[in-house]
Coordinates of C-alpha atoms and ligand atoms in Angstrom, one line a residue:
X612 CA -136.3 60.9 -70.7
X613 CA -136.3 60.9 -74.7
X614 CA -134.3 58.8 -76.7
X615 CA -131.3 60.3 -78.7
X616 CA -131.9 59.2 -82.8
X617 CA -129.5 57.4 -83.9
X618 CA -128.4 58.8 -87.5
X619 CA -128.6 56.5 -90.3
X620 CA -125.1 58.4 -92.0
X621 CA -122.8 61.0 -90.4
X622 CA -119.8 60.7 -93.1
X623 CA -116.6 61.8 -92.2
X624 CA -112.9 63.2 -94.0
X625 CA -110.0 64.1 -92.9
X626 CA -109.7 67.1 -90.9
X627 CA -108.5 70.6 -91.7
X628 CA -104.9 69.8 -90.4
X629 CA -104.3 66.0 -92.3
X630 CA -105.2 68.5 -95.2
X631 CA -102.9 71.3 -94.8
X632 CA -99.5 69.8 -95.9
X633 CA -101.0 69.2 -99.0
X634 CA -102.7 72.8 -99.6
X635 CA -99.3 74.1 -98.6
X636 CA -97.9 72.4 -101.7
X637 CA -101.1 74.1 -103.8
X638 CA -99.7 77.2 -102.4
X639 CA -96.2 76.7 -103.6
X640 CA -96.8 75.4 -106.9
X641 CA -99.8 77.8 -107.9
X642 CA -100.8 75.4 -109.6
X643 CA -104.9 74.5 -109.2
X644 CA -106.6 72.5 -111.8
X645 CA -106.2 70.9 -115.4
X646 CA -104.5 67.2 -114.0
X647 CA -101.9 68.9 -111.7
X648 CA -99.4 67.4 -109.4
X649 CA -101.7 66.6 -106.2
X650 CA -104.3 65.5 -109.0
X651 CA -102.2 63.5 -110.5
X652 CA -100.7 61.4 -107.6
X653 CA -103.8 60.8 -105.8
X654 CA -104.7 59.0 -109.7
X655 CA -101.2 57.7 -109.0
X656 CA -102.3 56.0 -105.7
X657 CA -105.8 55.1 -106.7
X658 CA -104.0 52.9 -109.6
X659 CA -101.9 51.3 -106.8
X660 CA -104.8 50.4 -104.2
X661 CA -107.3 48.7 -106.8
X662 CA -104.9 47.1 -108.9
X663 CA -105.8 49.4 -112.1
X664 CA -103.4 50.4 -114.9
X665 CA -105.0 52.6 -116.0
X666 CA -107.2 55.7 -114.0
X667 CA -109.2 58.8 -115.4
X668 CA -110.4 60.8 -112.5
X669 CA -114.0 62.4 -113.1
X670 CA -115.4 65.3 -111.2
X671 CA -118.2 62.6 -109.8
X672 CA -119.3 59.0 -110.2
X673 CA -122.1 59.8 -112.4
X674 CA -119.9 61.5 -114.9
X675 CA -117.4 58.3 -114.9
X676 CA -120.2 56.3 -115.6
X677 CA -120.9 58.9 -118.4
X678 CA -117.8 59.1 -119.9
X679 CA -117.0 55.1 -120.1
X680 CA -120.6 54.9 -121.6
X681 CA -119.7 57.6 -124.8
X682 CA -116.6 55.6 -125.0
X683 CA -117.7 51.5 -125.0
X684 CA -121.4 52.5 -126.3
X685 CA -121.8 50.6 -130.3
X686 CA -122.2 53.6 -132.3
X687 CA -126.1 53.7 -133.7
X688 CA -127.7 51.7 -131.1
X689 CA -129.7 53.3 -128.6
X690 CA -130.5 51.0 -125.7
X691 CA -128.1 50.2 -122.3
X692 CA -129.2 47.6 -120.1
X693 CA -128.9 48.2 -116.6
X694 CA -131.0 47.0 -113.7
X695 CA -133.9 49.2 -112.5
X696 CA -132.7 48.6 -108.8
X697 CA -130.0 51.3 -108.8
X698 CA -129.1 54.6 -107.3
X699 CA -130.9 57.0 -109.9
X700 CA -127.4 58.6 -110.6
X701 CA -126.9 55.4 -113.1
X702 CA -129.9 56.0 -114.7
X703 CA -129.4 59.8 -115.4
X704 CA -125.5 58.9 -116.5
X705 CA -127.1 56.4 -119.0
X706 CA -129.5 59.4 -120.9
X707 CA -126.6 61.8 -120.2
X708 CA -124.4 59.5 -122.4
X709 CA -127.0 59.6 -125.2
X710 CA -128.5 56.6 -124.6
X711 CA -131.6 55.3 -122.9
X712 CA -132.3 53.0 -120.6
X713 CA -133.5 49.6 -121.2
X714 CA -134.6 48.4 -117.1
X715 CA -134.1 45.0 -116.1
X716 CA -134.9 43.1 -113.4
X717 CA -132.0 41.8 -110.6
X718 CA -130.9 38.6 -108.7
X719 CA -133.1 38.3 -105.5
X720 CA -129.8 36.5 -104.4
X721 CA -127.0 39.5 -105.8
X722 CA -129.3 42.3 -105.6
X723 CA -127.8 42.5 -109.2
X724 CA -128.4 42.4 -113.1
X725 CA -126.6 38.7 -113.8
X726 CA -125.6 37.6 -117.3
X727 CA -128.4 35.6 -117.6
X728 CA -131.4 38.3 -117.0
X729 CA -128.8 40.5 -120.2
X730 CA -129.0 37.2 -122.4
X731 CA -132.8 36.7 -121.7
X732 CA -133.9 40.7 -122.9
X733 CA -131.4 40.3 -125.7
X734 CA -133.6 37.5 -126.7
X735 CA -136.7 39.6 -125.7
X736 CA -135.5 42.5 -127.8
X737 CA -135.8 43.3 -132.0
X738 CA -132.7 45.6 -131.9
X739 CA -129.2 45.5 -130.7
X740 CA -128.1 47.4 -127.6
X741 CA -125.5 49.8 -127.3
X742 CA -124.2 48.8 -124.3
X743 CA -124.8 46.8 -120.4
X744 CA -124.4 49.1 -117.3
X745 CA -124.1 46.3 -114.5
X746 CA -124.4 47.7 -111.3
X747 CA -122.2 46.7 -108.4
X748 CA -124.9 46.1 -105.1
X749 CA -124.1 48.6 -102.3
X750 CA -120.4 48.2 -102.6
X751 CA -120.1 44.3 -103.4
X752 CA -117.2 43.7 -105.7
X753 CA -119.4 42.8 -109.4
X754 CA -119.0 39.4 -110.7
X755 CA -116.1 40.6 -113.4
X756 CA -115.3 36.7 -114.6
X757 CA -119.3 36.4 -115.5
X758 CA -119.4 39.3 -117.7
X759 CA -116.3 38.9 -119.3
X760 CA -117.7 35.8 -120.9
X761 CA -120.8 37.5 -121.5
X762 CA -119.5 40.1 -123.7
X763 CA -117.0 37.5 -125.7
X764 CA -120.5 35.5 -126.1
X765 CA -122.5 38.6 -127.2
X766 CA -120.3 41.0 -128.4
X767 CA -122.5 43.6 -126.1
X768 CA -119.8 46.0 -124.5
X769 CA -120.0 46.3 -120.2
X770 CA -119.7 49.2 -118.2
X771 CA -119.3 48.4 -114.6
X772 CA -121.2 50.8 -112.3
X773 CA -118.9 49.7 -108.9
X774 CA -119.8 53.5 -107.5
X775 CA -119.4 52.2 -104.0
X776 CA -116.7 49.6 -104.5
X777 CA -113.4 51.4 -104.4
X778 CA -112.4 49.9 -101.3
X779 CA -113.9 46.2 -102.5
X780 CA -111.8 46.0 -106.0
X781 CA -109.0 43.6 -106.1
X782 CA -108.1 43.4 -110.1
X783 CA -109.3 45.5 -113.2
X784 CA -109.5 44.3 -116.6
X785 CA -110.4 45.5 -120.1
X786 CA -114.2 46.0 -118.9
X787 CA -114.4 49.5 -117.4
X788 CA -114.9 50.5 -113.5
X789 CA -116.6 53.5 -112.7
X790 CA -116.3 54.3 -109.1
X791 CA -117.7 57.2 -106.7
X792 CA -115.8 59.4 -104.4
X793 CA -118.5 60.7 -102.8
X794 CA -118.4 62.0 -99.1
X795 CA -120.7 58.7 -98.3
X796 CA -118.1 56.4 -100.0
X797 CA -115.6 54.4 -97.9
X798 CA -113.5 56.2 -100.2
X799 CA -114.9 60.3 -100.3
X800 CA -112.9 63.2 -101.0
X801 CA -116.3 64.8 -101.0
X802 CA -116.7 64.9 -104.8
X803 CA -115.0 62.9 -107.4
X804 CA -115.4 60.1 -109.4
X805 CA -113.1 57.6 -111.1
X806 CA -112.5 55.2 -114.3
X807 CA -110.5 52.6 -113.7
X808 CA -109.3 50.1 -116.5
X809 CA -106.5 48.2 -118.2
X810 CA -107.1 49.5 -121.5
X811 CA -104.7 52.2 -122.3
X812 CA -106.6 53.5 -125.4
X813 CA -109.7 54.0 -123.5
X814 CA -108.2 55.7 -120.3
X815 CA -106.1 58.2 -122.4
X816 CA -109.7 59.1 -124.8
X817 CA -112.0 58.8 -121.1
X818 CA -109.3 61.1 -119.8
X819 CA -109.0 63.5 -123.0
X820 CA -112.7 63.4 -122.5
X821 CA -112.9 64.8 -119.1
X822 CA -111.4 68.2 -120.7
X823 CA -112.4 69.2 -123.9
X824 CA -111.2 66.4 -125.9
X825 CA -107.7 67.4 -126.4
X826 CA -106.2 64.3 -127.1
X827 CA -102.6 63.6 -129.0
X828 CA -101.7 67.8 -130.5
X829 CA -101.9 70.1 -127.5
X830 CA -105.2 72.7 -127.2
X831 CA -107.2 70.8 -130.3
X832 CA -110.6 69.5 -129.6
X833 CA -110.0 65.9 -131.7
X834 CA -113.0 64.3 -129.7
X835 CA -116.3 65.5 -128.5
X836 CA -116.2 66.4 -124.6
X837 CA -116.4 68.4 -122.0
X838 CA -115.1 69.5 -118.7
X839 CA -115.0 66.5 -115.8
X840 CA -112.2 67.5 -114.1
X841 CA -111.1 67.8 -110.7
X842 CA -109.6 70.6 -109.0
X843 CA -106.1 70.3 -106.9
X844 CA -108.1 70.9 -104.0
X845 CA -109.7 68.0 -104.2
X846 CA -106.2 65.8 -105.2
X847 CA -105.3 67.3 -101.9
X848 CA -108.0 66.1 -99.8
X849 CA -107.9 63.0 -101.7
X850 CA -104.4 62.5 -100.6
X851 CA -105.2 62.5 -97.5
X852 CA -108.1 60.3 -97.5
X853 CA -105.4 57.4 -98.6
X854 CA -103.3 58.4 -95.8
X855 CA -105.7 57.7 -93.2
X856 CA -107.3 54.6 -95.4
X857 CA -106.0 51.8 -92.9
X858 CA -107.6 52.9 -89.9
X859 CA -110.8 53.8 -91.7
X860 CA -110.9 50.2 -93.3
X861 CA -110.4 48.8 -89.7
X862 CA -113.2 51.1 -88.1
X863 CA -116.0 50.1 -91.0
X864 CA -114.5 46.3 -90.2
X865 CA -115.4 46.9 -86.7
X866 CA -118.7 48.4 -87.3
X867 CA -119.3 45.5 -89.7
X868 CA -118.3 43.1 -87.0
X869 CA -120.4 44.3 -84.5
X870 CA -122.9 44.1 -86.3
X871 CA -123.1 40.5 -87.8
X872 CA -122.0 39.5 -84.2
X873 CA -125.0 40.6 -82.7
X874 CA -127.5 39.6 -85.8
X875 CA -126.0 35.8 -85.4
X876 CA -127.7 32.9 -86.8
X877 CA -130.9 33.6 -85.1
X878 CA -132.3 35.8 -86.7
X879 CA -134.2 35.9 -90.2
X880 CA -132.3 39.1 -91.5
X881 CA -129.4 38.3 -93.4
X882 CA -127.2 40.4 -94.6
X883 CA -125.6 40.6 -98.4
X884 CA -123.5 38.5 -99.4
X885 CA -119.5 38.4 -98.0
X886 CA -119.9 41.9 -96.4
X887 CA -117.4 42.0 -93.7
X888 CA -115.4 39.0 -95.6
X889 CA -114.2 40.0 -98.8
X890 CA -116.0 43.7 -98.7
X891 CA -117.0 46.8 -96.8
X892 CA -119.5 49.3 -97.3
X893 CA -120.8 52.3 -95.7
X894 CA -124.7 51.2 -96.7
X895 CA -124.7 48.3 -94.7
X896 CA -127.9 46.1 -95.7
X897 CA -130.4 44.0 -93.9
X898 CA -132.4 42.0 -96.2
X899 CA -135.8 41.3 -94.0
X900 CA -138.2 38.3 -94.9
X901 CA -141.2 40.1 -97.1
X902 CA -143.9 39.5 -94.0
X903 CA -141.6 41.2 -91.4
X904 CA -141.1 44.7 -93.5
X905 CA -143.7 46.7 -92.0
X906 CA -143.1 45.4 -88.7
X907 CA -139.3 46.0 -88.8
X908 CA -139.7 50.0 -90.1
X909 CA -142.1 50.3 -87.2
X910 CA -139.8 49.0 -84.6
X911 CA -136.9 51.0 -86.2
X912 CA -138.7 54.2 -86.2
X913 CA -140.2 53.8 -82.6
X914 CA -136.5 53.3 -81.0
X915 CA -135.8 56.6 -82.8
X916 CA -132.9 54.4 -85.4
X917 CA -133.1 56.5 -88.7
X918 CA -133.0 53.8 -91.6
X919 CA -133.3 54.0 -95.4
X920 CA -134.3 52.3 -98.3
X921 CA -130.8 53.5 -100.2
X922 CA -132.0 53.0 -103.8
X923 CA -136.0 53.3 -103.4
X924 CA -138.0 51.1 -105.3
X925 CA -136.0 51.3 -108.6
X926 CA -135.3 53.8 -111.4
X927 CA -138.9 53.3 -112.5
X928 CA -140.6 54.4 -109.6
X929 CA -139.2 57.8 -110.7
X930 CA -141.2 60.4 -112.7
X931 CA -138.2 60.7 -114.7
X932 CA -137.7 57.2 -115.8
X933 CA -142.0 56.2 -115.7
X934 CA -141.7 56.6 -119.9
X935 CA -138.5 54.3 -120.5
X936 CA -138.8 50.5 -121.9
X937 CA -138.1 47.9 -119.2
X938 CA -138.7 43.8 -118.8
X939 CA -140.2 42.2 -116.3
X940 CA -139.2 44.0 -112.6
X941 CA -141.1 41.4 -110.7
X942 CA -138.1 40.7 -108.4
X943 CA -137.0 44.5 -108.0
X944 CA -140.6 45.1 -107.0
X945 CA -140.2 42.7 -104.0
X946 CA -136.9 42.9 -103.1
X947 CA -136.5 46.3 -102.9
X948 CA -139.3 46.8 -100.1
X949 CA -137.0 44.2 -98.0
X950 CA -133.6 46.2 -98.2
X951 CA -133.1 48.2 -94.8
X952 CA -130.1 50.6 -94.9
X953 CA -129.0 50.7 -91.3
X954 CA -127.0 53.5 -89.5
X955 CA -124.1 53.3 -90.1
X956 CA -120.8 55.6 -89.0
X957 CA -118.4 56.0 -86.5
X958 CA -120.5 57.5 -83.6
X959 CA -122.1 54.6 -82.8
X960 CA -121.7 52.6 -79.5
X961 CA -122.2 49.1 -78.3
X962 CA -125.1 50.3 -76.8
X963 CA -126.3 51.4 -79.9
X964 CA -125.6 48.6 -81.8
X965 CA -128.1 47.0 -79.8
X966 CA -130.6 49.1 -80.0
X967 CA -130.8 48.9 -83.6
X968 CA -130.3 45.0 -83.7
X969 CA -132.8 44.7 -81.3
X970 CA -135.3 46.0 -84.0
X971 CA -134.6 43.6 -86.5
X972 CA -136.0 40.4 -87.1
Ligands
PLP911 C1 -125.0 52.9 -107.7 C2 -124.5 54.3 -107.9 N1 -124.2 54.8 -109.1 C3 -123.8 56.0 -109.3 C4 -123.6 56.9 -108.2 C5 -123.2 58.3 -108.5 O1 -122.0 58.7 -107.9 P1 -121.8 60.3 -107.6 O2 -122.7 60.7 -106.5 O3 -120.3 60.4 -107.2 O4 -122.1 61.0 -108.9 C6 -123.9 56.5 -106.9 C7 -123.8 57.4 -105.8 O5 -124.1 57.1 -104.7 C8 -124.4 55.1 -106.7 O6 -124.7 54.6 -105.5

């Protein structure tokens, strides 16, 4: 008898019929784009959920990051931090923003850039840096306290990269959140992205941004733009993603659960820090002790459990990135051979759980 994979990701959004009220109201307004009503409620409810002020919605995460980038960036300087370990998205949002990347290495504890790697290349470096792009690991709510003080001590302006951390975000402050609403977020609409901050003066510019920089007189261009909008299609599915929110939250806790249940104090994988406490995800983590890697994948792929290494081996693994300046990436070169992405949706079983858990060490 063969064994059934188990998938590492099967996302899921609402069905056609949680949908359809909405469309309905598409229908009757005839309106379909340029921040209508659906649009602009969904923003609305965003606003509401994480605690923000202030929301731009983007047409993806790597075009928030983009957009919050143009805006915070020092004018003249041409470097953002950000950590190599990453989804690549940040990487290409940095260079689409006109800047280029400056790679740094992350907390073997965080996963993360931490204020003190950003001090130590701003010692390392002769010129000034535009900008930080901290990255928020896999979902885990960033450290916002840590790099408030950083930028009053530096002056160097910080972009939050919290793609996966809709769900995780409890307050927002000055320092800009870009989020993703990506079909694999706990959060997706499918596509869609989102600012979220308290300043007002960057929310209305990020959002005159997102279409064609009309901004104060009606139809004139007053800032350089472009079109980062989302359709009311998408406002409508979104909708309806918050409707059903609750019970998704309680089906990733369960998931989550299930899993640090069965994983225990026994074992050597651990998983990151507070997941299932203070934060959910749907790229659930093991972090595997170095000697056990290679062991682990072949374990994993011999009980037929798809896995992945979510974010690779860091941006500068990628032909790409291989010409941009970095520091030291001695603990991204480790760490990021350890991180197992483990299935992770709402098809799996008890039985499956174990399976998978089984493989682990
Ligand atoms: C860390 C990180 N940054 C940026 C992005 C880009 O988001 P999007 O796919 O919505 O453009 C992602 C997407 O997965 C991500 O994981």
């Amino acid at each position: 008898m063969s064994t059934e994979k188990i998938k590492v990701l099967i996302p899921q959004l609402p069905l056609a019929d949680a949908i359809l009220p909405y469309m309905r109201r598409i229908d009757e307004k005839r309106t379909y784009s340029n921040y209508g009503p659906l649009a602009t409620e969904f923003r609305d409810r965003l606003g509401v959920l994480t605690g923000a002020t202030g929301v731009t919605i983007t047409s993806n995460g790597t075009t928030a990051i983009e957009v919050a980038l143009r805006i915070r960036a020092r004018p003249g300087a041409r470097y953002c931090l950000m950590p190599s370990y990453t989804f690549i998205a940040s990487a290409h949002a940095v260079c689409n923003a006109g800047l280029t990347p400056y790679l740094l290495d992350v907390s073997e504890r965080t996963l993360t850039l931490t204020p003190e790697l950003a001090k130590a290349a701003l010692r390392d470096l002769d010129e000034e840096p535009a900008a930080v792009l901290v990255v928020s690991a896999f979902g885990a709510p960033p450290d916002q306290a840590a790099w408030r003080s950083f930028e009053e001590e530096t002056g160097v302006p910080v972009v939050f990269d919290a793609a996966a951390a809709t769900t995780s975000i409890k307050s927002v402050g000055k320092q800009p959140l870009c989020v993703s609403l990506h079909a694999t977020k706990a959060l997706g609409i499918g596509e869609g992205g989102a600012i979220l901050c308290s300043d007002e003066s960057l929310i209305e510019r990020a959002t005159a941004i997102t279409g064609f920089g009309f901004l104060g007189a009606e139809r004139v261009s007053a800032i350089r733009a472009g079109n980062y909008r989302i359709s009311e299609y998408a406002g409508a599915v979104g909708l309806a993603v918050l409707d059903a929110l609750p019970e998704r939250l309680a089906e990733l806790q369960r998931l989550t659960d299930g899993y640090r249940a069965r994983i225990g104090s026994d074992k050597q994988s651990r998983f990151q820090e507070g997941v299932g406490e203070s934060w959910l995800t749907m790229t659930l983590n093991v972090i595997v002790p170095p000697d056990a890697v290679a062991a682990t994948a072949k374990r994993l792929d011999e009980a037929q459990v798809e896995w992945r290494r979510w974010w690779g081996f860091g941006c500068h693994t990628h032909p790409a990135f291989a010409d941009v300046p970095r520091a030291d990436l001695t603990t991204t070169e480790a760490i990021s051979q350890r991180v197992i992405g483990l299935p992770f949706h709402n098809l799996l079983s008890d039985a499956d759980l174990d399976r998978i858990v089984r493989c682990l060490p």
